[in-house]
Coordinates of C-alpha atoms in Angstrom, one line a residue:
X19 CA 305.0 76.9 -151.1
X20 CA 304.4 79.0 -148.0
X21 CA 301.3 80.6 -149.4
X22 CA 299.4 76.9 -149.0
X23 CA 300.2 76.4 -145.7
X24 CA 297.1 77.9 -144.1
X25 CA 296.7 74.7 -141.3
X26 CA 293.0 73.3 -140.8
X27 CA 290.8 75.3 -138.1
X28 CA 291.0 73.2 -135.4
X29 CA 287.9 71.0 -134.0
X30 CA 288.1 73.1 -130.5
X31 CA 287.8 76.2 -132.4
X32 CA 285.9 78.7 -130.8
X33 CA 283.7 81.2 -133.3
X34 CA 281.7 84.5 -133.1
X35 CA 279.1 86.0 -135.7
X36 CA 280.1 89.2 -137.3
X37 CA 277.9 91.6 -138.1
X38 CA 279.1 93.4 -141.4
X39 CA 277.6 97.4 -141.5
X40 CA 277.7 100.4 -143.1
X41 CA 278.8 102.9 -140.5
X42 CA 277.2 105.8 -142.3
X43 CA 273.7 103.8 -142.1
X44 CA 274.2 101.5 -139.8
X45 CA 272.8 98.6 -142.1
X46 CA 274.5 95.0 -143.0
X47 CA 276.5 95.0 -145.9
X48 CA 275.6 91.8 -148.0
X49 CA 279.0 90.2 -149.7
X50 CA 281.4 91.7 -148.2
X51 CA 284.8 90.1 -148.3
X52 CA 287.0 89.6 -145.3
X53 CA 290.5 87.8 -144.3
X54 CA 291.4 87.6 -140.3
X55 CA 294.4 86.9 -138.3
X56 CA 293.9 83.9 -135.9
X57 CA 297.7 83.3 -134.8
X58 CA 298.2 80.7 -137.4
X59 CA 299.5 83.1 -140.2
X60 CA 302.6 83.5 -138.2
X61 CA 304.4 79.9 -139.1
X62 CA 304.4 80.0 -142.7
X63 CA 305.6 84.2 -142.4
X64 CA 309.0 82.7 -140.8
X65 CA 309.6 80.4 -143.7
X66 CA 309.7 83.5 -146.2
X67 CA 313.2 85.1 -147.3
X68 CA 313.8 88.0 -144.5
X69 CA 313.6 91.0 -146.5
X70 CA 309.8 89.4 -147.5
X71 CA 309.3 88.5 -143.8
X72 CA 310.1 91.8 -142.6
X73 CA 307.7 93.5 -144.8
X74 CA 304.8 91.4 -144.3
X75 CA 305.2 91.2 -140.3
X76 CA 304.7 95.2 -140.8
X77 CA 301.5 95.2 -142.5
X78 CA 299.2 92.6 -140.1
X79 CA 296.6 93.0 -143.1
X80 CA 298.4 91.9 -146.0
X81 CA 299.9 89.1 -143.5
X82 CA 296.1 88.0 -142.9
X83 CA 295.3 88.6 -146.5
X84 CA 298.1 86.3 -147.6
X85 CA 298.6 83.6 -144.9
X86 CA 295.2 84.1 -142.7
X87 CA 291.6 82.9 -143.1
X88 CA 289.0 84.2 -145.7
X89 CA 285.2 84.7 -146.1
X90 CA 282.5 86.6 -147.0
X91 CA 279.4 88.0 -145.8
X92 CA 276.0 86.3 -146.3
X93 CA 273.2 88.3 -148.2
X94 CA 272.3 89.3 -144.1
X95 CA 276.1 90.7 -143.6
X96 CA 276.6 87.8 -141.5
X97 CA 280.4 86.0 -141.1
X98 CA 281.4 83.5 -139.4
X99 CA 284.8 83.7 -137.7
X100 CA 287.0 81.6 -136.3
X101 CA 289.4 82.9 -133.2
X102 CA 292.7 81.5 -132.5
X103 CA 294.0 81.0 -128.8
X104 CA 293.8 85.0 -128.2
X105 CA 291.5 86.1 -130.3
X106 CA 291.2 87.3 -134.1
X107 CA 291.9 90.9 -136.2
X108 CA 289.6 91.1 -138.7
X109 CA 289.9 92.9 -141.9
X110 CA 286.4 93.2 -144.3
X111 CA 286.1 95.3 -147.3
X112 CA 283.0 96.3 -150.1
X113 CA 283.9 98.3 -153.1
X114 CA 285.6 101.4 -151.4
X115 CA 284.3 100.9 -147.7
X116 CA 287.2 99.4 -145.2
X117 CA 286.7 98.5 -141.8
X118 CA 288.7 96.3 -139.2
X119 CA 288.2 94.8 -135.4
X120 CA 290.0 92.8 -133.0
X121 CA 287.5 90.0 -131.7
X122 CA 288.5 89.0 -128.3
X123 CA 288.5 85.6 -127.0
X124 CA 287.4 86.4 -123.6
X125 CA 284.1 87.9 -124.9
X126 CA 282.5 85.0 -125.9
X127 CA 279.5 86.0 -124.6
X128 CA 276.6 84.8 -127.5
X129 CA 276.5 88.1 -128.8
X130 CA 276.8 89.4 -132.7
X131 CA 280.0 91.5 -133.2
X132 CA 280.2 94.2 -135.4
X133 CA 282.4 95.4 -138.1
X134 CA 281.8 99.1 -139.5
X135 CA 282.9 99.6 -142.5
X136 CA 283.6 103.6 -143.9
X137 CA 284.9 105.2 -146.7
X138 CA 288.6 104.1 -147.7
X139 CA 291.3 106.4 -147.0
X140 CA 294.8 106.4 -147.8
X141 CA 297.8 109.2 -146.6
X142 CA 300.6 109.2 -149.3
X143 CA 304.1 111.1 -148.2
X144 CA 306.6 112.1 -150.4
X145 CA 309.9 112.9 -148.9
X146 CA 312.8 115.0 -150.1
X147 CA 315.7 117.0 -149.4
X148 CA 316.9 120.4 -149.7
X149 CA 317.3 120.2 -153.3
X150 CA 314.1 118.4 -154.0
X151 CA 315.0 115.6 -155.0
X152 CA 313.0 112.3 -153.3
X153 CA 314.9 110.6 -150.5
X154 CA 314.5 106.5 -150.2
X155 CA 314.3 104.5 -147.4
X156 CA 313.3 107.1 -144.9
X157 CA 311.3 105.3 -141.9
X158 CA 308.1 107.0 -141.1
X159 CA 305.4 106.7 -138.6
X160 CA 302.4 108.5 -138.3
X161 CA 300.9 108.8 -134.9
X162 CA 298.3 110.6 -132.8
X163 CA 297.4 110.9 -128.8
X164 CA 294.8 109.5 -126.6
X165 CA 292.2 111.5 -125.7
X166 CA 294.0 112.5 -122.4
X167 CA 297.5 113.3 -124.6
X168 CA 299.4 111.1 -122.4
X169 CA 300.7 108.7 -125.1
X170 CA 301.2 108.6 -128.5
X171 CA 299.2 105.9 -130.8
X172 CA 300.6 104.5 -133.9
X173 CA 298.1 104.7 -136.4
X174 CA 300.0 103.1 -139.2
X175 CA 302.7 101.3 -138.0
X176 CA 306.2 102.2 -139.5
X177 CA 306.7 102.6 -143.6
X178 CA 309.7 103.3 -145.2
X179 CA 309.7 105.7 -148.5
X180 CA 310.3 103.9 -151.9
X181 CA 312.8 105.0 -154.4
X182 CA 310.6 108.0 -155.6
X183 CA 310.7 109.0 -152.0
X184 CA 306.6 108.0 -151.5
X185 CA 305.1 105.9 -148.8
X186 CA 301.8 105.4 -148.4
X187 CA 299.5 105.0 -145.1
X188 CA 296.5 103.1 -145.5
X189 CA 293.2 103.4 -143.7
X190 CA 293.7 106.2 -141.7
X191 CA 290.0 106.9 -141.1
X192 CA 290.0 104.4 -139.0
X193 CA 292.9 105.1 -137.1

């Protein structure tokens, strides 16, 4: 089964300390619970039937929730994570807070990383034609611009509406 073939950390491994905290008041969040991407989620996703693959290779948080690494944070809104070769996206969550960060390999520097966790929010789209009626398998993006408006930033990566014409973009306030 493809969804128990989460390989062994390795004994090289290199780790960081996350810091787990409310954005709004800045303090830890104690048992909060987290899944990251480390590089080794992407050997059991090509083992998967393609239309599964596909939609799982789109959504890098249900990829790490599914094939990736999991933990929580101590009562101090500690975690400890493990990076892969480039580095780790982490994902944590506590009741209806979200928050996400990409820890970097090559700042290893003994520091304490942070994740800030906000208020969950979701933008749900319904499309349909002249007539009203929904329209499936539309492909949808939402983007924004840098700062400067010199190039356009995916915020959500690329959905495609469902038979009732709805697709739904999650997390967009931190996007």
């Amino acid at each position: 089964d493809a969804t128990s073939e989460v390989p062994p950390v390795p004994a090289d491994a290199k780790w960081v300390d996350v810091l787990v905290v409310d954005k709004a008041t800045a303090k830890p969040i104690a048992d909060a619970d987290a899944c990251w991407a480390d590089g080794t989620e992407w050997a059991p996703l090509a083992k998967l039937p393609p239309a599964e693959r596909f939609g799982l290779a789109r959504n890098r948080e249900r990829l790490a929730q599914r094939f990736g690494r999991h933990g929580r944070s101590d009562r101090e809104g500690r975690l400890r994570v493990n990076l892969g070769a480039n580095g780790a996206q982490l994902y944590a969550r506590a009741g209806s807070r979200f928050g996400e960060v990409w820890l970097n390999v090559e700042e290893l520097e003994p520091r304490v990383r942070r994740v800030l966790l906000e208020d969950d929010a979701s933008l749900r789209v319904r499309v349909v034609d002249a007539a009203d009626r929904p329209v499936a398998d539309v492909s949808l993006s939402l983007e924004n611009y840098d700062p400067a408006r010199t190039r356009p930033i995916n915020l959500g990566g690329e959905l495609q509406t469902d038979a009732d014409g709805l697709a739904t973009f999650e997390h967009v306030q931190s996007r």
